[in-house]
Structures are given as structure tokens and as C-alpha cells.
Coordinates of C-alpha atoms in Angstrom, one line a residue:
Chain A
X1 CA -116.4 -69.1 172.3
X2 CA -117.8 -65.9 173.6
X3 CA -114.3 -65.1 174.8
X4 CA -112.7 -65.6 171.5
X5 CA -115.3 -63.6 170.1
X6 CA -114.6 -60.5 172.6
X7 CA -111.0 -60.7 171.9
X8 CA -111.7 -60.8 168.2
X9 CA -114.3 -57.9 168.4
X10 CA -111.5 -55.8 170.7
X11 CA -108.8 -56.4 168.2
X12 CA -111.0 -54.8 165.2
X13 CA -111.9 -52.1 167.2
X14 CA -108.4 -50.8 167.2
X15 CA -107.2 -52.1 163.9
X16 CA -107.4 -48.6 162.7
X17 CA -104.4 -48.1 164.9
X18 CA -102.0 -50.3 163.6
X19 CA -101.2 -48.8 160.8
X20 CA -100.0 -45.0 162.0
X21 CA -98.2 -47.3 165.0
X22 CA -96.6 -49.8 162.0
X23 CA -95.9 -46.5 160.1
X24 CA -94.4 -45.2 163.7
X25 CA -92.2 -48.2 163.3
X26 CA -90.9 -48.2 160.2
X27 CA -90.1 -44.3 160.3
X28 CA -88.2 -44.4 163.5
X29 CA -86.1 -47.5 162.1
X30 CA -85.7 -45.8 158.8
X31 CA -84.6 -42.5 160.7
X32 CA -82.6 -44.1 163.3
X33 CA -80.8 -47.0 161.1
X34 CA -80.7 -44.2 157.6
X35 CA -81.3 -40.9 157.7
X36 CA -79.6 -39.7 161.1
X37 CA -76.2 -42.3 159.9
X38 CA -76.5 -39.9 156.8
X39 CA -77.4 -37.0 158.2
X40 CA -73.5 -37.2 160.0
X41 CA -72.0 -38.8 157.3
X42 CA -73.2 -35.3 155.3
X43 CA -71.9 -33.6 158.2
X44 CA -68.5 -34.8 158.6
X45 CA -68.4 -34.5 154.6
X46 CA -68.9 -30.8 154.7
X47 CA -66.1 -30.3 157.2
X48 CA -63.8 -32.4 155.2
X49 CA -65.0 -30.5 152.0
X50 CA -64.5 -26.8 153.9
X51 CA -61.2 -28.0 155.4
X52 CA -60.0 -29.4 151.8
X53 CA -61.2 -26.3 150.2
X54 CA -59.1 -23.8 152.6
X55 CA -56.2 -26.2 152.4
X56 CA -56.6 -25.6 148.8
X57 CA -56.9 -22.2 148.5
X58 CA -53.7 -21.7 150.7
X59 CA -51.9 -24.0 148.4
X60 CA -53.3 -21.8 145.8
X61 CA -52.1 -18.4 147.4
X62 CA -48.7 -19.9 148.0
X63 CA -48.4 -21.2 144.5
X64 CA -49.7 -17.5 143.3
X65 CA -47.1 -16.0 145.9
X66 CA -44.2 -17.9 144.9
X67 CA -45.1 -16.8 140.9
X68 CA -45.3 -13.9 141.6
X69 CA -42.1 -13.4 142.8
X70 CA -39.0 -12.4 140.9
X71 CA -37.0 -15.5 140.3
X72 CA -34.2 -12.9 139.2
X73 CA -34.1 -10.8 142.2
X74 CA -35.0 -14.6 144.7
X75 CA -31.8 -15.8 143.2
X76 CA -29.5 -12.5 143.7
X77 CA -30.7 -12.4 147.3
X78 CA -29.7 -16.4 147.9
X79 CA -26.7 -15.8 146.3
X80 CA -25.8 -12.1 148.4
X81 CA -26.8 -14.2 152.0
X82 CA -25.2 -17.3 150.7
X83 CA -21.6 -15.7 150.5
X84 CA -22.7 -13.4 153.4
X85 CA -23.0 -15.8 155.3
X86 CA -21.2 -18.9 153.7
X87 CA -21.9 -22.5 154.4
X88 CA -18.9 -24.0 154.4
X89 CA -16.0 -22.9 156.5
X90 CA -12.7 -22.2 154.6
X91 CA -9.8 -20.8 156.1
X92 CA -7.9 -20.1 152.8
X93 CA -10.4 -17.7 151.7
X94 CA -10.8 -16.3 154.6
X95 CA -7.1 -14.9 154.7
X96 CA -7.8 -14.1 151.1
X97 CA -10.4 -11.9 151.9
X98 CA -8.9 -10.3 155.3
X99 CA -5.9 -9.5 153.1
X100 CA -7.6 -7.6 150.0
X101 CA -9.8 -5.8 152.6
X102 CA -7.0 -4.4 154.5
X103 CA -4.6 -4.0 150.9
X104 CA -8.0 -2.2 149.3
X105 CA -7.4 0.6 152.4
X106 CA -3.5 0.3 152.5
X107 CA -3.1 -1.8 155.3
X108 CA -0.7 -4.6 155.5
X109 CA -1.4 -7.8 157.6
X110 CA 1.4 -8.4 159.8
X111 CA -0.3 -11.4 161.6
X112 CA -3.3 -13.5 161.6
X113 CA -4.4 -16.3 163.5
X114 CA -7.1 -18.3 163.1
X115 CA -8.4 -20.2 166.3
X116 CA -10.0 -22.8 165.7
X117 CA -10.2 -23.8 169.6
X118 CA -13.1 -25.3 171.5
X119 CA -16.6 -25.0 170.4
X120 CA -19.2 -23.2 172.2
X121 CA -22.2 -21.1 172.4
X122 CA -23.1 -18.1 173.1
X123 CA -25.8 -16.4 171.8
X124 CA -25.7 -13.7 168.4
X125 CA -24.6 -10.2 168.8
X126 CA -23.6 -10.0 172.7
X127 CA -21.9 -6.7 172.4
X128 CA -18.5 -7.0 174.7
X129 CA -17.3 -4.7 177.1
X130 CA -14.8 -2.4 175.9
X131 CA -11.7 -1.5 178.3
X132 CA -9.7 1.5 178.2
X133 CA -6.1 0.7 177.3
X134 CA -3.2 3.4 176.7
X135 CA -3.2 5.2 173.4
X136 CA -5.5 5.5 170.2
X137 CA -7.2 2.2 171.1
X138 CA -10.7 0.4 172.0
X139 CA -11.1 -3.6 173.6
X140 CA -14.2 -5.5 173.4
X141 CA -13.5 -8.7 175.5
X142 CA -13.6 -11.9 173.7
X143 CA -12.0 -15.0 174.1
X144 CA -10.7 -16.0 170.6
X145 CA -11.9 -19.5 169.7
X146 CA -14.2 -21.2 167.5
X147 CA -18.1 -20.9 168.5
X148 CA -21.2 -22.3 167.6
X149 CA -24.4 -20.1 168.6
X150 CA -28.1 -21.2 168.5
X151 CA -30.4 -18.8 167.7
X152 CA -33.7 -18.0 169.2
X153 CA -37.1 -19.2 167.8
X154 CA -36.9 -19.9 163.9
X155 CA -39.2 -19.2 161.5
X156 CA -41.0 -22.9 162.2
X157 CA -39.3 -24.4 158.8
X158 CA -36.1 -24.1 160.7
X159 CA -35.2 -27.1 162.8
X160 CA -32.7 -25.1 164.7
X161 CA -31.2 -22.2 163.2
X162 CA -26.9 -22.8 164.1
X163 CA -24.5 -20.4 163.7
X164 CA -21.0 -21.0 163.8
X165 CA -18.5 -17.9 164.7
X166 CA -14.8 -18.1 163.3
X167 CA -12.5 -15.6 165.3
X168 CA -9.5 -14.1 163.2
X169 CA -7.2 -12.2 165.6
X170 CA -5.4 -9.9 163.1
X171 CA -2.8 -7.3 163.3
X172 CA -2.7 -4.5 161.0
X173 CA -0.7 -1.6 159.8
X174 CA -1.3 1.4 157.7
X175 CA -2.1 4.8 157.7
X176 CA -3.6 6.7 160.0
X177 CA -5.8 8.6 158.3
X178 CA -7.3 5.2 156.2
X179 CA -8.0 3.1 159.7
X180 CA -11.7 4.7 160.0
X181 CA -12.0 3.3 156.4
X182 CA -10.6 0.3 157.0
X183 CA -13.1 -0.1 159.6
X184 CA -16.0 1.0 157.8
X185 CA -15.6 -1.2 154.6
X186 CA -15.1 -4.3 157.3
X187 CA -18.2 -3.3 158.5
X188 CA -20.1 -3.4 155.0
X189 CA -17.9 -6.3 153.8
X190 CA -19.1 -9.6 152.7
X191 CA -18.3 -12.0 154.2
X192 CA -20.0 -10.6 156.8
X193 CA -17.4 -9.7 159.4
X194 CA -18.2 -8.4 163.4
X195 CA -15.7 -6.7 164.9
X196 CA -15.0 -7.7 168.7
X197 CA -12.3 -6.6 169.8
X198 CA -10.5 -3.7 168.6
X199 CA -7.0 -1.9 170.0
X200 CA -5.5 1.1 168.2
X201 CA -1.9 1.8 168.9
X202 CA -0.5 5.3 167.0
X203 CA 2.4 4.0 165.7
X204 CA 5.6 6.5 163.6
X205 CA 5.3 8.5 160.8
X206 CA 1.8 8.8 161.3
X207 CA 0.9 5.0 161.0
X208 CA -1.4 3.1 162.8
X209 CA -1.9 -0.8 164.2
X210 CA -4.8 -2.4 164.8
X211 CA -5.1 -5.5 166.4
X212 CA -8.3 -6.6 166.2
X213 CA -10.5 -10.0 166.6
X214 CA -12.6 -10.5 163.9
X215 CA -15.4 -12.6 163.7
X216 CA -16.2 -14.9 160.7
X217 CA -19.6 -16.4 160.3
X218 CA -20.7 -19.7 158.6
X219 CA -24.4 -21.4 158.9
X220 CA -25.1 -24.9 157.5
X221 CA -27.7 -25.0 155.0
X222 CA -31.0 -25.6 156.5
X223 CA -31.4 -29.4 155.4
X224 CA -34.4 -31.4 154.1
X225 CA -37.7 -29.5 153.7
X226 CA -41.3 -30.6 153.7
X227 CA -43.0 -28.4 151.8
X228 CA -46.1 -29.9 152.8
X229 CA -45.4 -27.8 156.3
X230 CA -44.7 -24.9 154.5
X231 CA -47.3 -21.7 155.6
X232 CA -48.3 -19.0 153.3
X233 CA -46.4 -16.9 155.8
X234 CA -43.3 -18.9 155.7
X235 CA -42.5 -17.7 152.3
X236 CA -43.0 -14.1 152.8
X237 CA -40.0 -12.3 153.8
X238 CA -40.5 -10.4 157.2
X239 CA -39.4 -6.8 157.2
X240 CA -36.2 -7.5 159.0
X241 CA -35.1 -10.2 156.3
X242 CA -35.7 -7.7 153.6
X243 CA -34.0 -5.2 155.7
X244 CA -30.8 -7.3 155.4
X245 CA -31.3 -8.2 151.9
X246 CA -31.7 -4.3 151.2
X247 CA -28.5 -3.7 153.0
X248 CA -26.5 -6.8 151.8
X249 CA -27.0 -5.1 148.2
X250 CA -24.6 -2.7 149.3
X251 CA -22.1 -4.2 150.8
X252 CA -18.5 -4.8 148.7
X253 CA -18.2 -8.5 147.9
X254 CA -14.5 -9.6 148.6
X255 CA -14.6 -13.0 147.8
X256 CA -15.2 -12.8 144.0
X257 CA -13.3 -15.6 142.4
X258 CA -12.2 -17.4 145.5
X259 CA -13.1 -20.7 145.9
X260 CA -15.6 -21.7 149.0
X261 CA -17.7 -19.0 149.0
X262 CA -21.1 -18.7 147.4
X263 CA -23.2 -21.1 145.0
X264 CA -21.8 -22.1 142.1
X265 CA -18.2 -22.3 143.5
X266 CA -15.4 -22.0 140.8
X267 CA -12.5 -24.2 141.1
X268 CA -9.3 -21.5 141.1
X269 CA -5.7 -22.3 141.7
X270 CA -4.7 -21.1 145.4
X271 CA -1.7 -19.3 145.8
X272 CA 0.2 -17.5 149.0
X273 CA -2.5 -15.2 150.7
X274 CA 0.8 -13.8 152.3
X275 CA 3.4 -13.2 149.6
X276 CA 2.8 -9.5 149.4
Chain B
X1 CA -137.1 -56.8 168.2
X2 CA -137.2 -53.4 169.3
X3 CA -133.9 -53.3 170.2
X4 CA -132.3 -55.2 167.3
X5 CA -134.1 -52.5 165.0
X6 CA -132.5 -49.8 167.1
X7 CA -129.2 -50.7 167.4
X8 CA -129.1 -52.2 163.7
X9 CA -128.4 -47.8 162.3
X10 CA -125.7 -47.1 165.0
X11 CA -123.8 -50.4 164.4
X12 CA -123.6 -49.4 161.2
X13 CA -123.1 -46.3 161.5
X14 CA -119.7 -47.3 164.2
X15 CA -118.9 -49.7 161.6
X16 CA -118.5 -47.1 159.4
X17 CA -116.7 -44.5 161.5
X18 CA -114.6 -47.5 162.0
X19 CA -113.7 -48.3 158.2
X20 CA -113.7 -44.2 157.8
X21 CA -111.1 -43.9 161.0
X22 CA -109.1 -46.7 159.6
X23 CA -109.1 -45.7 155.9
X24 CA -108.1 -41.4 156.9
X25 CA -105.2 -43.5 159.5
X26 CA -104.4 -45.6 156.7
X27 CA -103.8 -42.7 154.7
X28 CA -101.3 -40.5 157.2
X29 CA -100.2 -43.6 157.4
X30 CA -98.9 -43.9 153.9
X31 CA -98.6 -40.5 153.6
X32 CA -96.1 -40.1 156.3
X33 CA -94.0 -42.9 154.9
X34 CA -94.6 -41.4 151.9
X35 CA -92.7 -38.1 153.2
X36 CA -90.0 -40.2 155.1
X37 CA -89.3 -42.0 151.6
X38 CA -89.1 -38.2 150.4
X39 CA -87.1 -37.4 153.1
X40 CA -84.1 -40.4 152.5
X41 CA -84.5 -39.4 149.4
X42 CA -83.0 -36.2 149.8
X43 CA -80.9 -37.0 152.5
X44 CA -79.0 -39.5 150.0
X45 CA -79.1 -37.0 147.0
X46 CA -77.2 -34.3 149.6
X47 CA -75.3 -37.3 151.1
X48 CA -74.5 -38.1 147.2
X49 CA -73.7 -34.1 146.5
X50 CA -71.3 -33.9 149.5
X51 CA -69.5 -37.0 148.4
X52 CA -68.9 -35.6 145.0
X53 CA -68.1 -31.8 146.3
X54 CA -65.5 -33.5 148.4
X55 CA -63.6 -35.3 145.6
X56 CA -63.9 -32.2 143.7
X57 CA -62.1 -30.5 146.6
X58 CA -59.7 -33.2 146.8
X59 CA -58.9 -32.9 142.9
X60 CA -58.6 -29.2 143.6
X61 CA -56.1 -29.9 146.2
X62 CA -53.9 -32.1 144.7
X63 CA -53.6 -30.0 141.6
X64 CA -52.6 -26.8 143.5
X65 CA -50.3 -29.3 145.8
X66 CA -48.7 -30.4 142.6
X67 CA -48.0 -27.0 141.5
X68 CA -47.0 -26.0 144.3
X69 CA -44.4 -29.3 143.9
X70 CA -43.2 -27.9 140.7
X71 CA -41.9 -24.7 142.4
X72 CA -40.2 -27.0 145.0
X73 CA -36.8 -25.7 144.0
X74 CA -37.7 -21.7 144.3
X75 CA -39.3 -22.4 147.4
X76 CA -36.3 -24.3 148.9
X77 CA -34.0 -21.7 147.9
X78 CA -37.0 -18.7 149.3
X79 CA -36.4 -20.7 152.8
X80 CA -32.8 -20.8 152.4
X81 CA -32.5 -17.1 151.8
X82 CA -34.6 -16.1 154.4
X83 CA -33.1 -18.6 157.1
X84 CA -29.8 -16.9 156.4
X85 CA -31.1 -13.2 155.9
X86 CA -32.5 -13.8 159.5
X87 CA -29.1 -15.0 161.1
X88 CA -27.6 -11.9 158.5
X89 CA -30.0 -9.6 160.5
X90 CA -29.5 -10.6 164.0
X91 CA -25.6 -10.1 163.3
X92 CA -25.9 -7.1 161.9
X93 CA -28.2 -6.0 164.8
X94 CA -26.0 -7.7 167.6
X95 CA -22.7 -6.2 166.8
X96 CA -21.0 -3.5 167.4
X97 CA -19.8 -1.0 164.6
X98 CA -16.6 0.6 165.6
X99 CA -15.9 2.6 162.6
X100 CA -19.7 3.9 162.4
X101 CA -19.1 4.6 166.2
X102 CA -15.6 6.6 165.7
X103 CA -16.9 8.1 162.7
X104 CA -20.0 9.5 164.6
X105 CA -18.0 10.7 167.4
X106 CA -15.5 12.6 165.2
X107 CA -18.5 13.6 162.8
X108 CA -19.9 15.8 165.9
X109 CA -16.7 17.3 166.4
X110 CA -16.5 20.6 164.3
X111 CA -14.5 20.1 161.0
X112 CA -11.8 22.4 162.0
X113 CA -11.1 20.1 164.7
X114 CA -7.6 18.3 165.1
X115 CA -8.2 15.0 166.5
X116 CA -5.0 13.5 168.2
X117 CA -6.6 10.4 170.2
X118 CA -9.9 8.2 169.9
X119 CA -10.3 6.1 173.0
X120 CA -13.4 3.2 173.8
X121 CA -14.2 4.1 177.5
X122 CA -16.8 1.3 177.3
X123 CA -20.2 0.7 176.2
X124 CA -20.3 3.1 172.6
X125 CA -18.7 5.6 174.8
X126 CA -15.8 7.1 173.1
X127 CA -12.9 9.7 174.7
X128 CA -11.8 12.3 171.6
X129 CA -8.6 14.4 172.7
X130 CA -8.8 17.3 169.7
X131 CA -7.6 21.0 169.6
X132 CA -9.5 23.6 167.9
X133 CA -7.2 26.7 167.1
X134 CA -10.2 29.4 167.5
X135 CA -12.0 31.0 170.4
X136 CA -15.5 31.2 168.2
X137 CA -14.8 28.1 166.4
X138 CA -14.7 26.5 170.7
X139 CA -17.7 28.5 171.7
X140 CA -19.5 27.6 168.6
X141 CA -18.9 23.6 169.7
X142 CA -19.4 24.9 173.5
X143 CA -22.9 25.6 172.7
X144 CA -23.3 22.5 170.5
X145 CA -22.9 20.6 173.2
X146 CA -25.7 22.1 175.5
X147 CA -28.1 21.7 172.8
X148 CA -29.2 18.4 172.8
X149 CA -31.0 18.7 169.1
X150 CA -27.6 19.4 167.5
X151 CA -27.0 16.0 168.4
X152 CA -28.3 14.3 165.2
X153 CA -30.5 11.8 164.8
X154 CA -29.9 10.2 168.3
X155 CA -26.9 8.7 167.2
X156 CA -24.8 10.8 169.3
X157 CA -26.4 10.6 172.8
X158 CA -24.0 12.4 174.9
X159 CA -21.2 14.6 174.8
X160 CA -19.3 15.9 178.0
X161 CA -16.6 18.2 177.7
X162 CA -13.9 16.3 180.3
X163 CA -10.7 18.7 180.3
X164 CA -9.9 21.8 178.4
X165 CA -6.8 23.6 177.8
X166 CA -5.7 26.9 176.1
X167 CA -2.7 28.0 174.8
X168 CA -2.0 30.6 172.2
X169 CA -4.9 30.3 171.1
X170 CA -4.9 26.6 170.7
X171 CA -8.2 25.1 172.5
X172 CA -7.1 21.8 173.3
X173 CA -9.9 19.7 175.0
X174 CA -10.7 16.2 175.8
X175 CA -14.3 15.2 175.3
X176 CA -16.7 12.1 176.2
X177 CA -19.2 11.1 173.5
X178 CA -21.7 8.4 174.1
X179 CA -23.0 7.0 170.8
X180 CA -25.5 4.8 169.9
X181 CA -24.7 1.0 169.4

């Protein structure tokens, strides 16, 4: 009985503690089970909030970007590259515009051939080697045949930027004193059109022949895009791009009214590229 | 008796520091769930506030993703333009212009200047075979030459007279002309 009593009489002596320890209690299950859970709930909410809010504002900048440019001048530019650099290949007009090039400087195709030989690669703009031959004449070594090149790193949109090269061995004749011309509107001619190899024979009456190989370009269009993967940066033109653009403005167009080249294609009725 | 009346005060007076301990741990007691309650409080009115400032976010992004949807066709044709200004570029960097080659060689060479041969001896290196029908009009071109400034831009970067011939008068000369490419 005493016992029970001195159990009873310890127990009240530190009641006074059980209710900071039961307050202990609660607060740590409250903190533990609520408040912390929260506290990285809030957290992970912020982050989401800040990322969402940058995504947001790029999609904003982009939108702004792409208003802001000149639907006008976007459209001439597509449409200058596009027949620059045409998508489809077609042979016809690619006589078509050889010959009014070399008519527009007075020189007459005598022969053209297009190879359309094994496919390769090779990568863009590997300047040949030029050989010394007898007379007014330059060689830049090329095997004529058709070629696919794959170019370098693309801009990340890109999947693989391909580029396929058309050689067009040509012989022409003319005068002598409209070859350098010649030469120089192929050089600022759209289609756009690389010389590789190049052999100038002085012929009579102060005439000239030029066999050359000239190289055709075509590029499939780019495919499917996800303009969810789209960068702010991926719709700003770099400084080389506009470069070209710039330069492309002033380059003669030679395929107005032909058929294959360029958006919007017109359907014309094809006659003889060689009945002079 | 003595001692009953003695201890009677401090039993009491324990008692009471007891009920006065318990009562002031009662009260931090309460008052510290009292300020944990506060606490969850606030940490569900900010959990709350997050919540709603990210489905404001979201809202703002899928408004600016569906304008940016709209422009879908300006954009595909922007990345169309600039994939084939880049391949334009790199084939207008890559090749080789003859005729700006021959015409920078022959632009070098003075205007008098009869040219009777243009030659590729390799790598934007060109061999011009002229005649000048002047002693001055040779020296002039002579001194050209040596003077490395006169070249132009760096688009002629060499020029080596080869072989030179005289007759009458007539300066005929063949000359080696590196250009740029």
C-alpha cells in the first residue's frame, strides 16, 4: 500500500513534465509527418515555377523574335536559297540554265553531259588541284559523277544537313574577250554553280573553248520539325547565313520560268534546250 | 506535533511550486503548439501560394507555346532558309572562283598591258604571258611588283616576274601571280 502510494506520489511529482514532453511529441510528429513533407513540396514547387517561368519567357522572346521579323524580306530570302540551292534535282532545267548563261555571254554549248554516276561523299568546297596543261587553260581535278556530301555540325534543328553535287561537264565556245564574263556571271549565278575544273584552249579568229566541269547543287528540304526543340538562337540568322543571303540578293536568277526550281513551281511547256 | 506543524508551510508551499511549475509548463506547452499550429499554418498558405504561382506559370507557358504554334509556318520556313543559306555559305566559301582569280591577276597587270596567255599553275596561282609596248610603262609595273602594298587588298599575294623579253620596244614578259582563293 505504501508502495503504491510512493509510486503515485513520484508520478505527481513529475506531472508537470508531461505536458512540454507530450507537446515535444506532437511537434516533432507534426514537423516530421507535415511541415518538413511541405517544406519540399514548396521547394520542388519553386523550381518547377522558376523553370516554367524561364521556359516561358524564352517562348516569349522567340515569339517576339519571330514578330519582329519581316515576313516580306523571310520569304524573299527562302525563296533566293530555295532556287540557289534547289531541292529537287532536274536535269532539264539545268541545261536550260547552263544554256542561257553561256547565250547571255555569247557562248554556244557544243556539249554537255550530265553524270549521273555513283554516289559519294566528299566533304563541301575541297578546292582541287589545278594542273598546268598547254595553252590558255586551268584543271582542277575532279572525277565527274554524282555526289552526296554531309556537312559538318548543323545548327542542332538539322538532323544531318545532305548535300548532293550534280557535275555538268560542258564545252563551250565564244569569244575571247567574253570568257572572263562568262566566268564571272557563273560565279554569281543562281543556281548556284562551282566551278571544278576548268581548261581554256585559244581557239581561231580570236575564239575561245572552255571545257569545264560544273557543279550543280541540290539539298533535300530539312524534314519534320519540332518546334518544341527550337532555341531562341536557332531562329536568329548567324552572320555567315546573312552573309549569303546579302550576297544571294545579287546574284542573276537564270531559272525564272523554268519549271523545278524554286517554291511555287509553275507548270511551263519544255521545249529543246538545244535547238539554238 | 512539532514536526507536523513544521512541515505543514513547506508542503504547501512544494505543492504550490508544483501546481505553479505545472501551470507556467502547461503554458509553453500550449504556447509552443500554439506556434507550431502557426507555423503549418504558414507553411500550407506558402505551400498553397506556390501551387497557384505554378499553374499561373503553367498558363503563361502554354499561352506563349500556343503563340509561338501559330507562327509554326514562319518558323519552319526561318529554319529552312537558314539550313540552306548555311550549305549556300560553305559553297560559296569552299570553292574556287576562277573568273575572280583571272580577273585579279589581269587587274594587277597595268591596263596598257596585252595579255596573250592565262595559265593555272596550281593552287590560285596563275602564269600571265603579256607585252607591254613601253620602257616606263615596264618599269612602272617593275616597281609594282617590289612593293608589296600595291598589291591590293591581299587578294593578289604574289607576283614574280618569270621571263622577260624585249624587242623594239615591245616588253614581252611572263609573270607568276599567286591570288587569294
Amino acid at each position: 500500500m505504501s508502495k503504491t502510494k510512493g509510486k503515485s506520489s513520484s508520478l505527481e511529482k513529475y506531472s508537470h513534465l508531461l505536458y512540454p514532453f507530450g507537446a515535444l511529441v506532437i511537434g516533432i510528429v507534426v514537423f516530421g509527418l507535415l511541415i518538413w513533407p511541405k517544406i519540399d513540396e514548396i521547394s520542388s514547387l519553386r523550381i518547377e515555377t522558376k523553370r516554367k517561368e524561364n521556359l516561358a519567357s524564352e517562348v516569349e522572346k522567340k515569339v517576339r523574335l519571330m514578330q519582329s521579323m519581316d515576313e516580306e524580306v523571310l520569304r524573299r530570302q527562302s525563296q533566293v536559297a530555295d532556287t540557289a540551292l534547289p531541292s529537287k534535282k532536274n536535269i532539264y532545267d539545268l541545261v536550260v540554265v547552263m544554256k542561257n548563261i553561256s547565250s547571255k555571254h555569247g557562248f554556244k554549248v557544243e556539249t554537255l553531259k550530265i553524270a549521273m554516276g555513283e554516289i559519294g561523299s566528299d566533304s563541301v568546297g575541297v578546292k582541287g588541284e589545278e594542273k598546268k596543261e598547254e595553252g590558255l587553260k586551268s584543271d582542277q581535278e575532279e572525277e565527274v559523277g554524282s555526289e552526296t556530301e554531309v556537312l559538318g555540325a548543323s545548327t542542332g534543328l538539322v538532323k544531318e544537313e545532305q548535300l548532293e553535287k550534280l557535275p555538268i561537264k560542258v564545252e563551250l565556245v565564244g569569244k575571247k574577250e567574253d570568257y572572263l564574263n562568262l566566268l564571272l556571271a557563273m560565279e554569281e549565278a543562281i543556281p548556284l554553280l562551282s566551278i571544278n575544273k576548268l581548261d581554256l584552249k585559244s581557239g581561231k579568229n580570236e575564239t575561245v573553248r572552255m571545257e569545264m566541269t560544273v557543279a550543280v547543287y541540290f539539298s533535300p528540304p530539312k524534314g519534320s520539325l519540332d518546334l518544341d526543340k527550337i532555341n531562341l538562337s536557332d531562329l536568329m540568322m548567324t552572320e555567315d547565313e546573312l552573309a549569303a543571303a546579302d550576297r544571294l540578293e545579287g546574284f542573276e536568277n537564270h531559272t525564272s520560268g523554268l519549271s523545278g526550281v524554286g517554291p511555287n513551281k509553275p507548270s511551263v511547256i519544255r521545249e529543246d534546250p538545244f535547238r539554238f | 506535533m512539532t514536526n507536523n506543524v513544521s512541515l505543514l508551510p513547506n508542503q504547501t508551499k512544494f505543492r504550490l511550486d508544483q501546481i505553479r511549475l505545472t501551470q507556467k509548463a502547461k503554458s509553453i506547452s500550449f504556447w509552443g503548439l500554439g506556434v507550431l499550429g502557426l507555423v503549418l499554418v504558414i507553411v500550407f498558405m506558402v505551400f498553397f501560394v506556390s501551387q497557384n504561382l505554378l499553374s499561373r506559370s503553367e498558363k503563361k507557358l502554354k499561352t506563349a507555346q500556343a503563340d509561338f504554334r501559330s507562327l509554326g509556318e514562319e518558323v519552319e520556313i526561318n529554319q529552312e532558309t537558314r539550313y540552306r543559306l548555311k550549305l549556300v555559305s560553305e559553297i560559296m566559301t569552299g570553292r574556287f572562283n576562277y573568273g575572280t582569280a583571272i580577273k585579279t591577276a589581269l587587274d594587277f597587270l597595268p591596263p596598257e598591258t596585252l595579255v596573250s596567255g592565262v595559265e593555272f599553275e596550281g593552287k590560285g596561282v596563275l602564269a600571265v604571258r603579256g607585252c607591254l609596248d613601253n620602257y616606263q610603262l615596264m618599269d612602272a609595273f617593275e616597281k609594282k611588283m617590289e612593293d608589296e602594298a600595291s598589291f591590293g587588298e591581299g587578294r593578289v599575294l604574289k607576283a614574280e616576274l618569270k621571263n622577260l623579253m624585249v624587242k623594239d620596244n615591245n616588253w614581252c614578259f611572263d609573270l607568276e601571280v599567286g591570288v587569294e582563293i
